[in-house]
XYZ file of C-alpha atoms in Angstrom:
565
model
C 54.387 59.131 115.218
C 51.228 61.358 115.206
C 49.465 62.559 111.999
C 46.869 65.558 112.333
C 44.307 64.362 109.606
C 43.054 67.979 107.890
C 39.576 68.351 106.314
C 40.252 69.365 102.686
C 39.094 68.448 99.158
C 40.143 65.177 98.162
C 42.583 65.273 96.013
C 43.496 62.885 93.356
C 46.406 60.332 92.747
C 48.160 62.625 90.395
C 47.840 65.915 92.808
C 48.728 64.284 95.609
C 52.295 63.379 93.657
C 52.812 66.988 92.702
C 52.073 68.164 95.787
C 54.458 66.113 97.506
C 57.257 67.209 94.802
C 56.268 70.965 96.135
C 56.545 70.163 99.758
C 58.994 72.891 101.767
C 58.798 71.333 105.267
C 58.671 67.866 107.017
C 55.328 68.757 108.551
C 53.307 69.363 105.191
C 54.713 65.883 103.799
C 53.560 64.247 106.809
C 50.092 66.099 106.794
C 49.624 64.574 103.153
C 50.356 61.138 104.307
C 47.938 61.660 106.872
C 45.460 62.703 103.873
C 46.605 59.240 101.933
C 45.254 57.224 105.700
C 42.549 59.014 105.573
C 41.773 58.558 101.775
C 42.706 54.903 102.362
C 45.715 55.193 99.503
C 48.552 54.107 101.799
C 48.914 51.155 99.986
C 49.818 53.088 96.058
C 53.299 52.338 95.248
C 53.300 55.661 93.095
C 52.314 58.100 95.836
C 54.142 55.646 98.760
C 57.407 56.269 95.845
C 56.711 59.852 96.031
C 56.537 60.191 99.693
C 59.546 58.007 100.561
C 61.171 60.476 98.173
C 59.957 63.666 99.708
C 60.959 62.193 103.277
C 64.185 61.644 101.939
C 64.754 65.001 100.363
C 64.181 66.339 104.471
C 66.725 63.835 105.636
C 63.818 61.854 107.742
C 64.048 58.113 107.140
C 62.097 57.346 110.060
C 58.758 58.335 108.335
C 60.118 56.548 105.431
C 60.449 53.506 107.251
C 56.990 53.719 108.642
C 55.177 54.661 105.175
C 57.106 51.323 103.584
C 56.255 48.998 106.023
C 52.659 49.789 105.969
C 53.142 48.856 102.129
C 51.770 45.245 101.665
C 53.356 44.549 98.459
C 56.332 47.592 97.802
C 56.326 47.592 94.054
C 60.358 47.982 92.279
C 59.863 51.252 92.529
C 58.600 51.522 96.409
C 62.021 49.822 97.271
C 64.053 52.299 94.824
C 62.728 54.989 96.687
C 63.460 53.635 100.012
C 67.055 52.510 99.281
C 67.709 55.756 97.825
C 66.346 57.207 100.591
C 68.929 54.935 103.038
C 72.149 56.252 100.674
C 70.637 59.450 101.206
C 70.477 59.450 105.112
C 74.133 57.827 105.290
C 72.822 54.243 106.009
C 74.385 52.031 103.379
C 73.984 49.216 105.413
C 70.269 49.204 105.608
C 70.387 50.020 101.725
C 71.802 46.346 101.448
C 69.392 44.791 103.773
C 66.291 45.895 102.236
C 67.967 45.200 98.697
C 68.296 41.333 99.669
C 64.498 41.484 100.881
C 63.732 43.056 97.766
C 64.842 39.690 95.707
C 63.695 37.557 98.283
C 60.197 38.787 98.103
C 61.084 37.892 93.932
C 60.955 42.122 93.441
C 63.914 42.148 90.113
C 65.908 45.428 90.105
C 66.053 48.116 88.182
C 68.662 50.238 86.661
C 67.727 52.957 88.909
C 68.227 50.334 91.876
C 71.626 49.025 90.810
C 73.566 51.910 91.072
C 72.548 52.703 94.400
C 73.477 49.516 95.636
C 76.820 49.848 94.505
C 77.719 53.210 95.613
C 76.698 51.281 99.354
C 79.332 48.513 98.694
C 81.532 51.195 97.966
C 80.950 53.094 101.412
C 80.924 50.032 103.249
C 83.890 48.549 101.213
C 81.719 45.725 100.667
C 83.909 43.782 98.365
C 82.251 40.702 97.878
C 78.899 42.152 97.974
C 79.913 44.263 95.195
C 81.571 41.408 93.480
C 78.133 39.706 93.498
C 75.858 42.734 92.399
C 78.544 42.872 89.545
C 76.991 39.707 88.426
C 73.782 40.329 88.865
C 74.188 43.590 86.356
C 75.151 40.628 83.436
C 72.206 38.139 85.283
C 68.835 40.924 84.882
C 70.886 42.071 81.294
C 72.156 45.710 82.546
C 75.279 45.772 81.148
C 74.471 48.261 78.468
C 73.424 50.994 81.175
C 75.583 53.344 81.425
C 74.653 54.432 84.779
C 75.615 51.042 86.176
C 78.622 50.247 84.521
C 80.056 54.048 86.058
C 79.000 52.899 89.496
C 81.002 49.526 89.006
C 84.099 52.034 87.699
C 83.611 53.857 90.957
C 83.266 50.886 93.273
C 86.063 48.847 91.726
C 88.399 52.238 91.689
C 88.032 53.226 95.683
C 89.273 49.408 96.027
C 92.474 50.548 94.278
C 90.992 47.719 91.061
C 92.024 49.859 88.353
C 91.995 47.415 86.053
C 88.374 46.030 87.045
C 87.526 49.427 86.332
C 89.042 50.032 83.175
C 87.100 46.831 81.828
C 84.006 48.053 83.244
C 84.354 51.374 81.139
C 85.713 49.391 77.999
C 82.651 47.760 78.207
C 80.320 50.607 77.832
C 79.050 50.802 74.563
C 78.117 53.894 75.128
C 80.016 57.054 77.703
C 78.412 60.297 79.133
C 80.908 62.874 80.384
C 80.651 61.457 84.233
C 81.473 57.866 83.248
C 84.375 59.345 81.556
C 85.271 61.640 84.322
C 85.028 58.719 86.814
C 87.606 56.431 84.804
C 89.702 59.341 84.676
C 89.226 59.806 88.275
C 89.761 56.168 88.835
C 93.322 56.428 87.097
C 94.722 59.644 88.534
C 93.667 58.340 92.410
C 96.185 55.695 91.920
C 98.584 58.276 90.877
C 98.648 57.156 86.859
C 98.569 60.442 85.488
C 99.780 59.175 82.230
C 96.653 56.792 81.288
C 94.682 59.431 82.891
C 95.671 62.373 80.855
C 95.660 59.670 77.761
C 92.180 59.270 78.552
C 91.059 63.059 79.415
C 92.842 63.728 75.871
C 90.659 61.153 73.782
C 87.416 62.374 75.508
C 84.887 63.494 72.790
C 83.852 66.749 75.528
C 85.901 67.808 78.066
C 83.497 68.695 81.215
C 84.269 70.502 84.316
C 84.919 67.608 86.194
C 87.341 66.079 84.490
C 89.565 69.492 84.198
C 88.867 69.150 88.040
C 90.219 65.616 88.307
C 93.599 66.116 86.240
C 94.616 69.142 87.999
C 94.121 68.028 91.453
C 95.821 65.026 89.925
C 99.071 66.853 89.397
C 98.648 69.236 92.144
C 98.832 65.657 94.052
C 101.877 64.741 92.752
C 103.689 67.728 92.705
C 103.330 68.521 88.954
C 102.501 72.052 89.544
C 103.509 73.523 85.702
C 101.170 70.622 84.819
C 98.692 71.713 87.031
C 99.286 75.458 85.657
C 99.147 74.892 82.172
C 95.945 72.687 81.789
C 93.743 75.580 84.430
C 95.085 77.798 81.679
C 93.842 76.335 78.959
C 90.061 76.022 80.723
C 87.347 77.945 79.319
C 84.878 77.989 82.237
C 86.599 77.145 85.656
C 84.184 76.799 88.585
C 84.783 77.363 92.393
C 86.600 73.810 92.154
C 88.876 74.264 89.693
C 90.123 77.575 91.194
C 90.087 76.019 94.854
C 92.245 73.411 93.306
C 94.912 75.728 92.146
C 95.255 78.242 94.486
C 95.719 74.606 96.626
C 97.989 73.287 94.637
C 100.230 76.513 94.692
C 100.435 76.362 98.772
C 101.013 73.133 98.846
C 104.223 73.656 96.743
C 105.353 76.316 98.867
C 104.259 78.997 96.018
C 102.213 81.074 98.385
C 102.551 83.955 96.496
C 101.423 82.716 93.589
C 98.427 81.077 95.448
C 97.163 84.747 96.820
C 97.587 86.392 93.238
C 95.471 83.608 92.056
C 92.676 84.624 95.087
C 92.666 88.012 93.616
C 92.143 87.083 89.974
C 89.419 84.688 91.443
C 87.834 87.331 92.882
C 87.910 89.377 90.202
C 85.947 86.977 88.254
C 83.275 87.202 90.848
C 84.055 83.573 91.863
C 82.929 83.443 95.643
C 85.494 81.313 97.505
C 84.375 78.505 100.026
C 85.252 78.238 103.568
C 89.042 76.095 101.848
C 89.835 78.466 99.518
C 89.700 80.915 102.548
C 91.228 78.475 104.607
C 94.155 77.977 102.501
C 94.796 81.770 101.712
C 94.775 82.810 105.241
C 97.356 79.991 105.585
C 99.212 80.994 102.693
C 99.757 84.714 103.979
C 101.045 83.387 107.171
C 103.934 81.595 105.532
C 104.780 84.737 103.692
C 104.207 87.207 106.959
C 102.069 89.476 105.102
C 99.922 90.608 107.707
C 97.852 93.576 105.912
C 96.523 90.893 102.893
C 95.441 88.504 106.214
C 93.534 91.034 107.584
C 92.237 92.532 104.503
C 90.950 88.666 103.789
C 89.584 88.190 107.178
C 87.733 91.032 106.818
C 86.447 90.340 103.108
C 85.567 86.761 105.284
C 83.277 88.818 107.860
C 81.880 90.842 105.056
C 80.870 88.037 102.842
C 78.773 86.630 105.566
C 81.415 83.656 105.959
C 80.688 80.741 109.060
C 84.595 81.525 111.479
C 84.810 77.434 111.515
C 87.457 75.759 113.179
C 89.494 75.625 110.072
C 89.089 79.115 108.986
C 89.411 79.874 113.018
C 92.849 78.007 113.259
C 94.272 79.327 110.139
C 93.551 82.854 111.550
C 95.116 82.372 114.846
C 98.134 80.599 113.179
C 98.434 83.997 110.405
C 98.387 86.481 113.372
C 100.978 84.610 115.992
C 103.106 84.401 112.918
C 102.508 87.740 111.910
C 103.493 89.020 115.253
C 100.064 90.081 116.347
C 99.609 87.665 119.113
C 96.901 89.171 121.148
C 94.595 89.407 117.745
C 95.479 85.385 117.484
C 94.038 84.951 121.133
C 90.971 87.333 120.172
C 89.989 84.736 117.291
C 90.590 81.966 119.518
C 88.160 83.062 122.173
C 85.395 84.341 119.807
C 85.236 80.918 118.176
C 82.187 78.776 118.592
C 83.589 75.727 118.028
C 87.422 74.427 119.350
C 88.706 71.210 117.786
C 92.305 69.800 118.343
C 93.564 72.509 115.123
C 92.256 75.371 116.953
C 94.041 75.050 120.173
C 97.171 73.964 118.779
C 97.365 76.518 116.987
C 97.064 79.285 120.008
C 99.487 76.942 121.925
C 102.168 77.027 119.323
C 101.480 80.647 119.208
C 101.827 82.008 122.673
C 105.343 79.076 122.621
C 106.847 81.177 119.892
C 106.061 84.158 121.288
C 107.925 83.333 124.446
C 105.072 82.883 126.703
C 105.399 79.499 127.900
C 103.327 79.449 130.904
C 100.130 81.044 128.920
C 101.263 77.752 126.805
C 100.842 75.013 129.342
C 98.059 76.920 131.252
C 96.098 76.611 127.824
C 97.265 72.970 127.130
C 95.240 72.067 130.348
C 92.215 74.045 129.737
C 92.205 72.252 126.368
C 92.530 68.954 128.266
C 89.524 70.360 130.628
C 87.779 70.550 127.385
C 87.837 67.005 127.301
C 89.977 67.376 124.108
C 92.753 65.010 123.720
C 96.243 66.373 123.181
C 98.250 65.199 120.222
C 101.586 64.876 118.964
C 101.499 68.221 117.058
C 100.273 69.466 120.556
C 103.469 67.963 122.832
C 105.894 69.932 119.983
C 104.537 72.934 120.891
C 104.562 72.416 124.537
C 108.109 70.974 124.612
C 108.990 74.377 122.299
C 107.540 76.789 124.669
C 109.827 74.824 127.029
C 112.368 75.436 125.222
C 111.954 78.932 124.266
C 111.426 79.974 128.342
C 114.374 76.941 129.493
C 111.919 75.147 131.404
C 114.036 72.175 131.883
C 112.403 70.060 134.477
C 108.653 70.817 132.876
C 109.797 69.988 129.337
C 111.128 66.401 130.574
C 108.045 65.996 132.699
C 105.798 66.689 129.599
C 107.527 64.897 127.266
C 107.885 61.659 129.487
C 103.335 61.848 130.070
C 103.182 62.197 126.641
C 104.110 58.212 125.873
C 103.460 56.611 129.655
C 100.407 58.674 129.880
C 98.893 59.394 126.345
C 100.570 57.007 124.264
C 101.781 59.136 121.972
C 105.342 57.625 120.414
C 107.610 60.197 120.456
C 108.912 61.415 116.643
C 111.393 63.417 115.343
C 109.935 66.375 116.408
C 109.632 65.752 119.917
C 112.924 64.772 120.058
C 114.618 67.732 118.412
C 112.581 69.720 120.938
C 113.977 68.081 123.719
C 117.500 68.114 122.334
C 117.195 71.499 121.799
C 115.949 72.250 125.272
C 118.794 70.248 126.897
C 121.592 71.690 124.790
C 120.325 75.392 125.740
C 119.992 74.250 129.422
C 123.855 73.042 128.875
C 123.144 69.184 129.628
C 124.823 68.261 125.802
C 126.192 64.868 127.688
C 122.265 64.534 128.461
C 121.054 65.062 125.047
C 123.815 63.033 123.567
C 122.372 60.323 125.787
C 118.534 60.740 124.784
C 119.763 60.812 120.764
C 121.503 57.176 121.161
C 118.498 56.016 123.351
C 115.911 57.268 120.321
C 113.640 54.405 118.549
C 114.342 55.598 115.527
C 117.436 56.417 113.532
C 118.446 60.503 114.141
C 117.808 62.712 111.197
C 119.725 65.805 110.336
C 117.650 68.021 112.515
C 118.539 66.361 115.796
C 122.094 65.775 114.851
C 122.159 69.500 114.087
C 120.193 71.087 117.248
C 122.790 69.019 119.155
C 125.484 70.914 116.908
C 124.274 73.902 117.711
C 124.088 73.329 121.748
C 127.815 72.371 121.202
C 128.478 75.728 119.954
C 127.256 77.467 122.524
C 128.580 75.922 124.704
C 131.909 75.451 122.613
C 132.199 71.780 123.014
C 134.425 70.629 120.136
C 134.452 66.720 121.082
C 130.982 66.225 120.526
C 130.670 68.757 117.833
C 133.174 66.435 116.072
C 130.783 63.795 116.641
C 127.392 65.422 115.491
C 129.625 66.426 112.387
C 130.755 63.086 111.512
C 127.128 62.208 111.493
C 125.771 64.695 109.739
C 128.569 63.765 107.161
C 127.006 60.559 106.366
C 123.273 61.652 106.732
C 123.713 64.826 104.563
C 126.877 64.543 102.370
C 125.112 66.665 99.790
C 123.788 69.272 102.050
C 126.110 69.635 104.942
C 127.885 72.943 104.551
C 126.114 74.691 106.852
C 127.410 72.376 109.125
C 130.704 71.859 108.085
C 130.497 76.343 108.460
C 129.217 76.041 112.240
C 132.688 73.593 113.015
C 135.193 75.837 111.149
C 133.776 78.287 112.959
C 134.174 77.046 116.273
C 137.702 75.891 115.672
C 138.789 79.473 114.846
C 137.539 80.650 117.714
C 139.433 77.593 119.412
C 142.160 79.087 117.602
C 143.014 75.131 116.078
C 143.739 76.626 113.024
C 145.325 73.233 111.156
C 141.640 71.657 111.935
C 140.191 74.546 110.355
C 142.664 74.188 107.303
C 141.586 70.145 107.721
C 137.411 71.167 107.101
C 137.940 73.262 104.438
C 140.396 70.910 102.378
C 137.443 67.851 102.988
C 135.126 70.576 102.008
C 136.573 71.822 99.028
C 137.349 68.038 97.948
C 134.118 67.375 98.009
C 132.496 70.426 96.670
C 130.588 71.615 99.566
C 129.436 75.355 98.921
C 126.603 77.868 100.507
C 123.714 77.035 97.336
C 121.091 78.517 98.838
C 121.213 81.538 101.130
C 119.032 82.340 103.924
C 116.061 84.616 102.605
C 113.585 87.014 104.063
C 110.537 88.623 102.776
C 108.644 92.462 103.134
C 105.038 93.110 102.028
C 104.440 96.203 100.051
C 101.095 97.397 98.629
C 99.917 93.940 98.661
C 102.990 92.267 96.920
C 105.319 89.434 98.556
C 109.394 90.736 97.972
C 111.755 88.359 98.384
C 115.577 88.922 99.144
C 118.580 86.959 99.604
C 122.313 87.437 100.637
C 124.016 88.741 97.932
C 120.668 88.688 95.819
C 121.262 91.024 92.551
C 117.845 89.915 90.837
C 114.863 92.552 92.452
C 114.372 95.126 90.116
C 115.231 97.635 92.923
C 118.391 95.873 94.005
C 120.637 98.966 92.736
C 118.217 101.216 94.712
C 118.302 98.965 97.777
C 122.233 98.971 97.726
C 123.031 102.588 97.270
C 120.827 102.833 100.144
C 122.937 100.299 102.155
C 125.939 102.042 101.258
C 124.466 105.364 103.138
C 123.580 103.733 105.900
C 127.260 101.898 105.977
C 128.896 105.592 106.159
C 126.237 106.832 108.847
C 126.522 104.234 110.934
C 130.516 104.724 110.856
C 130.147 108.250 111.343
C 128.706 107.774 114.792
C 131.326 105.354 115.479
C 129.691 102.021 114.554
C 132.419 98.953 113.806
C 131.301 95.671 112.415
C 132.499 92.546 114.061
C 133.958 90.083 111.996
C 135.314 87.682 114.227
C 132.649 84.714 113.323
C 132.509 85.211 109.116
C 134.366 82.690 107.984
């Protein structure tokens, strides 16, 4: 390490601390240590604190090092610095090594060294380690800190030790808003939402962070009215709390919901972070609404916004949904930065756009890359297979994928490949590679195999992918139990078709949930279903059908009813 020495005024003790507070780049804080060698002052704990400190504030922690162990006789306060300094820089395990040299050398901690410590037993799961600190907090009489006692909470919590924790904060004799946030943390990570919100209702004041922690605690679970009511009742909601939401309302499949929320945010002049973007680009491909995805990547561009690799992927996965393929496969080549999300995300794009070579051809530039495929990777492959009936390739791919990646084949990979044999018209094939699975057949797979048999009109082992659907889905099967009527009338076996529908009826089986669809209009999400008399335009939208009914007849148009059943 070289230090220019500078010819200035000598400064004293106290200066020389504020100036190292003021610092703005590595290279002045290194200039004033070369001042302190050349004042001879290397050896004061106060300005060695301070510059330990300011190296730590520029993420350096090799001049750190160096300052400390020209220190004779670090001070309590020398060796707080420097194990701050290691938590800091992401070195936990040096924090701990310099802490034990600390009491060797007889140097007692202090409460600003304790907590430290802990939080690097709680990186390094350190159990015992921790265990033993805990004791020393009761041994050098720090059990009335506050500060420590919230650390322990922590540590004992990311071990899953709620109750460890809970005696911790019992403990306390007296709670700031983050050692109450932190127990309420501590309860809701294990999913025990009902001591947690016990606990978040008996706190004296309610900060930010523990609103935070109880709606990403029932955004968790599921509990989105939960979630709902409690951001409602907030009186200042920061980029968290509104992240949280418009997360928890995509996660439950309530994307609409989640992009009116991004508005209102907005609207607040909340500036969203790289997730909340992430998650609302997402959330308009589910829905298909192509002009709010472009109106938010734009917004993205305009704000100045970093294209990462998850803003990147959720882009190219909102445009191959949205139809707009070739803007999917401008994002993917203007991006910096490819991980594994990126490029499976242009992969599955280009396979459900039906262009399956493109597919493979950019599976093995990924692997040129030196990017590992995945299993998320192989069901995109072995569905761009499937979409262009690549028989042979799909087999080849999906057999590398265990004897040459080691990737276990799941559920997924296996309805592909049933689904690509079935459409090739190799059902006795797929029948085979179902019984030969390693793990019991869902629904899915027995039904792509259904399907290939109606194609292909083979009522034996319809009958069979029936029966098991029949014991895998006995709630949810009519769709099923549809697709075999169906084939028997066209079989003309008319008493098996009478047969269905008795078992049906007997046991209740109806359509519940019709298939849906959804149009954007002026930046609003419409959903319809079959038979669906709840839009507010639904009269509108059926006179309309009925016009269309009598035009299309007038030019000679007959509906085919020979499948409706």
């Amino acid at each position: 390490m070289k230090f220019f020495v500078i010819n200035r005024p000598r400064l004293t003790v106290r200066q020389m601390a504020d100036r190292l507070k003021r610092c703005s780049s590595l290279k002045e804080v290194e200039s004033l240590y070369a001042m302190m060698i050349k004042n001879d002052i290397t050896q004061n704990c106060f300005l060695v604190n301070q510059y330990i400190t300011a190296c730590s504030n520029f993420h350096s922690i090799d001049s750190a090092i160096f300052a400390f162990s020209q220190t004779e006789n670090p001070n309590v306060f020398v060796y707080n610095a420097i194990i701050a300094a290691f938590v800091n820089c992401f070195r936990p395990f040096q924090a701990l090594r310099y802490y034990i040299d600390m009491l060797r050398n007889a140097v007692y901690p202090s409460s600003y060294t304790l907590p430290a410590i802990i939080k690097s037993c709680r990186v390094l799961s350190a159990t015992g380690f921790g265990e033993c600190v805990n004791g020393q907090v009761w041994k050098y009489g720090f059990q009335s800190h506050v500060h420590v006692l919230t650390a322990l909470v922590d540590f004992y919590s990311s071990l899953g030790r709620v109750v460890e924790s809970r005696m911790m904060f019992d403990e306390m004799p007296d709670r700031d808003g983050f050692a109450w946030s932190t127990m309420i943390e501590a309860h809701a990570g294990v999913g025990d939402l009902a001591s947690a919100r016990k606990l978040f209702d008996e706190m004296p004041e309610k900060n930010t962070a523990a609103w935070n922690t109880m709606i990403h605690g029932y955004a968790r679970v599921g509990d989105v009215n939960s979630a709902e009511e409690l951001f409602k009742m907030m009186l200042e909601k920061d980029l968290i709390s509104w992240t949280t939401m418009v997360n928890c309302y995509a996660k439950s499949k309530q994307y609409s919901k989640a992009l009116e929320l991004f508005y209102e945010m907005k609207n607040e002049e909340v500036r969203p972070d790289e997730v909340t973007m992430s998650t609302v680009i997402s959330a308009c491909a589910h829905l298909g609404a192509l002009n709010q995805g472009k109106e938010i990547h734009i917004y993205a561009m305009h704000s100045g916004f970093d294209l990462d690799v998850y803003m990147g992927s959720a882009l190219i996965d909102m445009y191959a949904k949205c139809g707009v393929l070739e803007m999917a496969l401008v994002v993917f080549f203007k991006l910096q930065e490819k991980n594994i999300f990126c490029w499976n995300s242009v992969i599955d794009g280009l396979a459900v756009h039906g262009r399956a070579e493109e597919a493979l051809v950019m599976s093995g530039q990924m692997e040129k890359e030196k990017i590992k495929p995945n299993g998320v990777t192989f069901v995109s492959i072995l569905s761009a297979c499937t979409h262009s009936g690549l028989v042979e390739e799909g087999q080849r791919r999906f057999f590398n994928m265990t004897h040459k990646y080691g990737i276990l084949p799941e559920i997924e990979h296996y309805g592909c490949m049933i689904d690509l044999l079935c459409k090739a018209g190799l059902l006795e094939e797929a029948l085979e590679l179902i019984r030969g699975m390693r793990m019991e057949p869902n629904s899915v797979v027995w039904g792509a195999l259904l399907g290939g048999c109606k194609l292909l009109k083979n009522l034996e082992i319809a009958q069979v992918a029936v029966d098991r659907l029949i014991v895998l889905e006995s709630n949810n099967s009519s769709g099923y139990y549809s697709l075999l009527v169906s084939m028997y009338a066209e079989a003309n076996r008319w008493h098996e078709v009478a047969r269905i529908r008795t078992i049906m009826k007997e046991q209740g089986v109806e359509k519940r949930s019709p298939g849906s669809s959804w149009v954007e209009v002026e930046k609003k999400t419409h959903q319809f279903s079959a038979c669906d008399n709840y839009h507010p335009a639904s009269g509108e939208i059926y006179s309309l059908l009925d016009v269309l009914d009598v035009q299309l007849k007038l030019i000679g148009y007959a509906p085919q009813f020979d499948f409706i059943l």
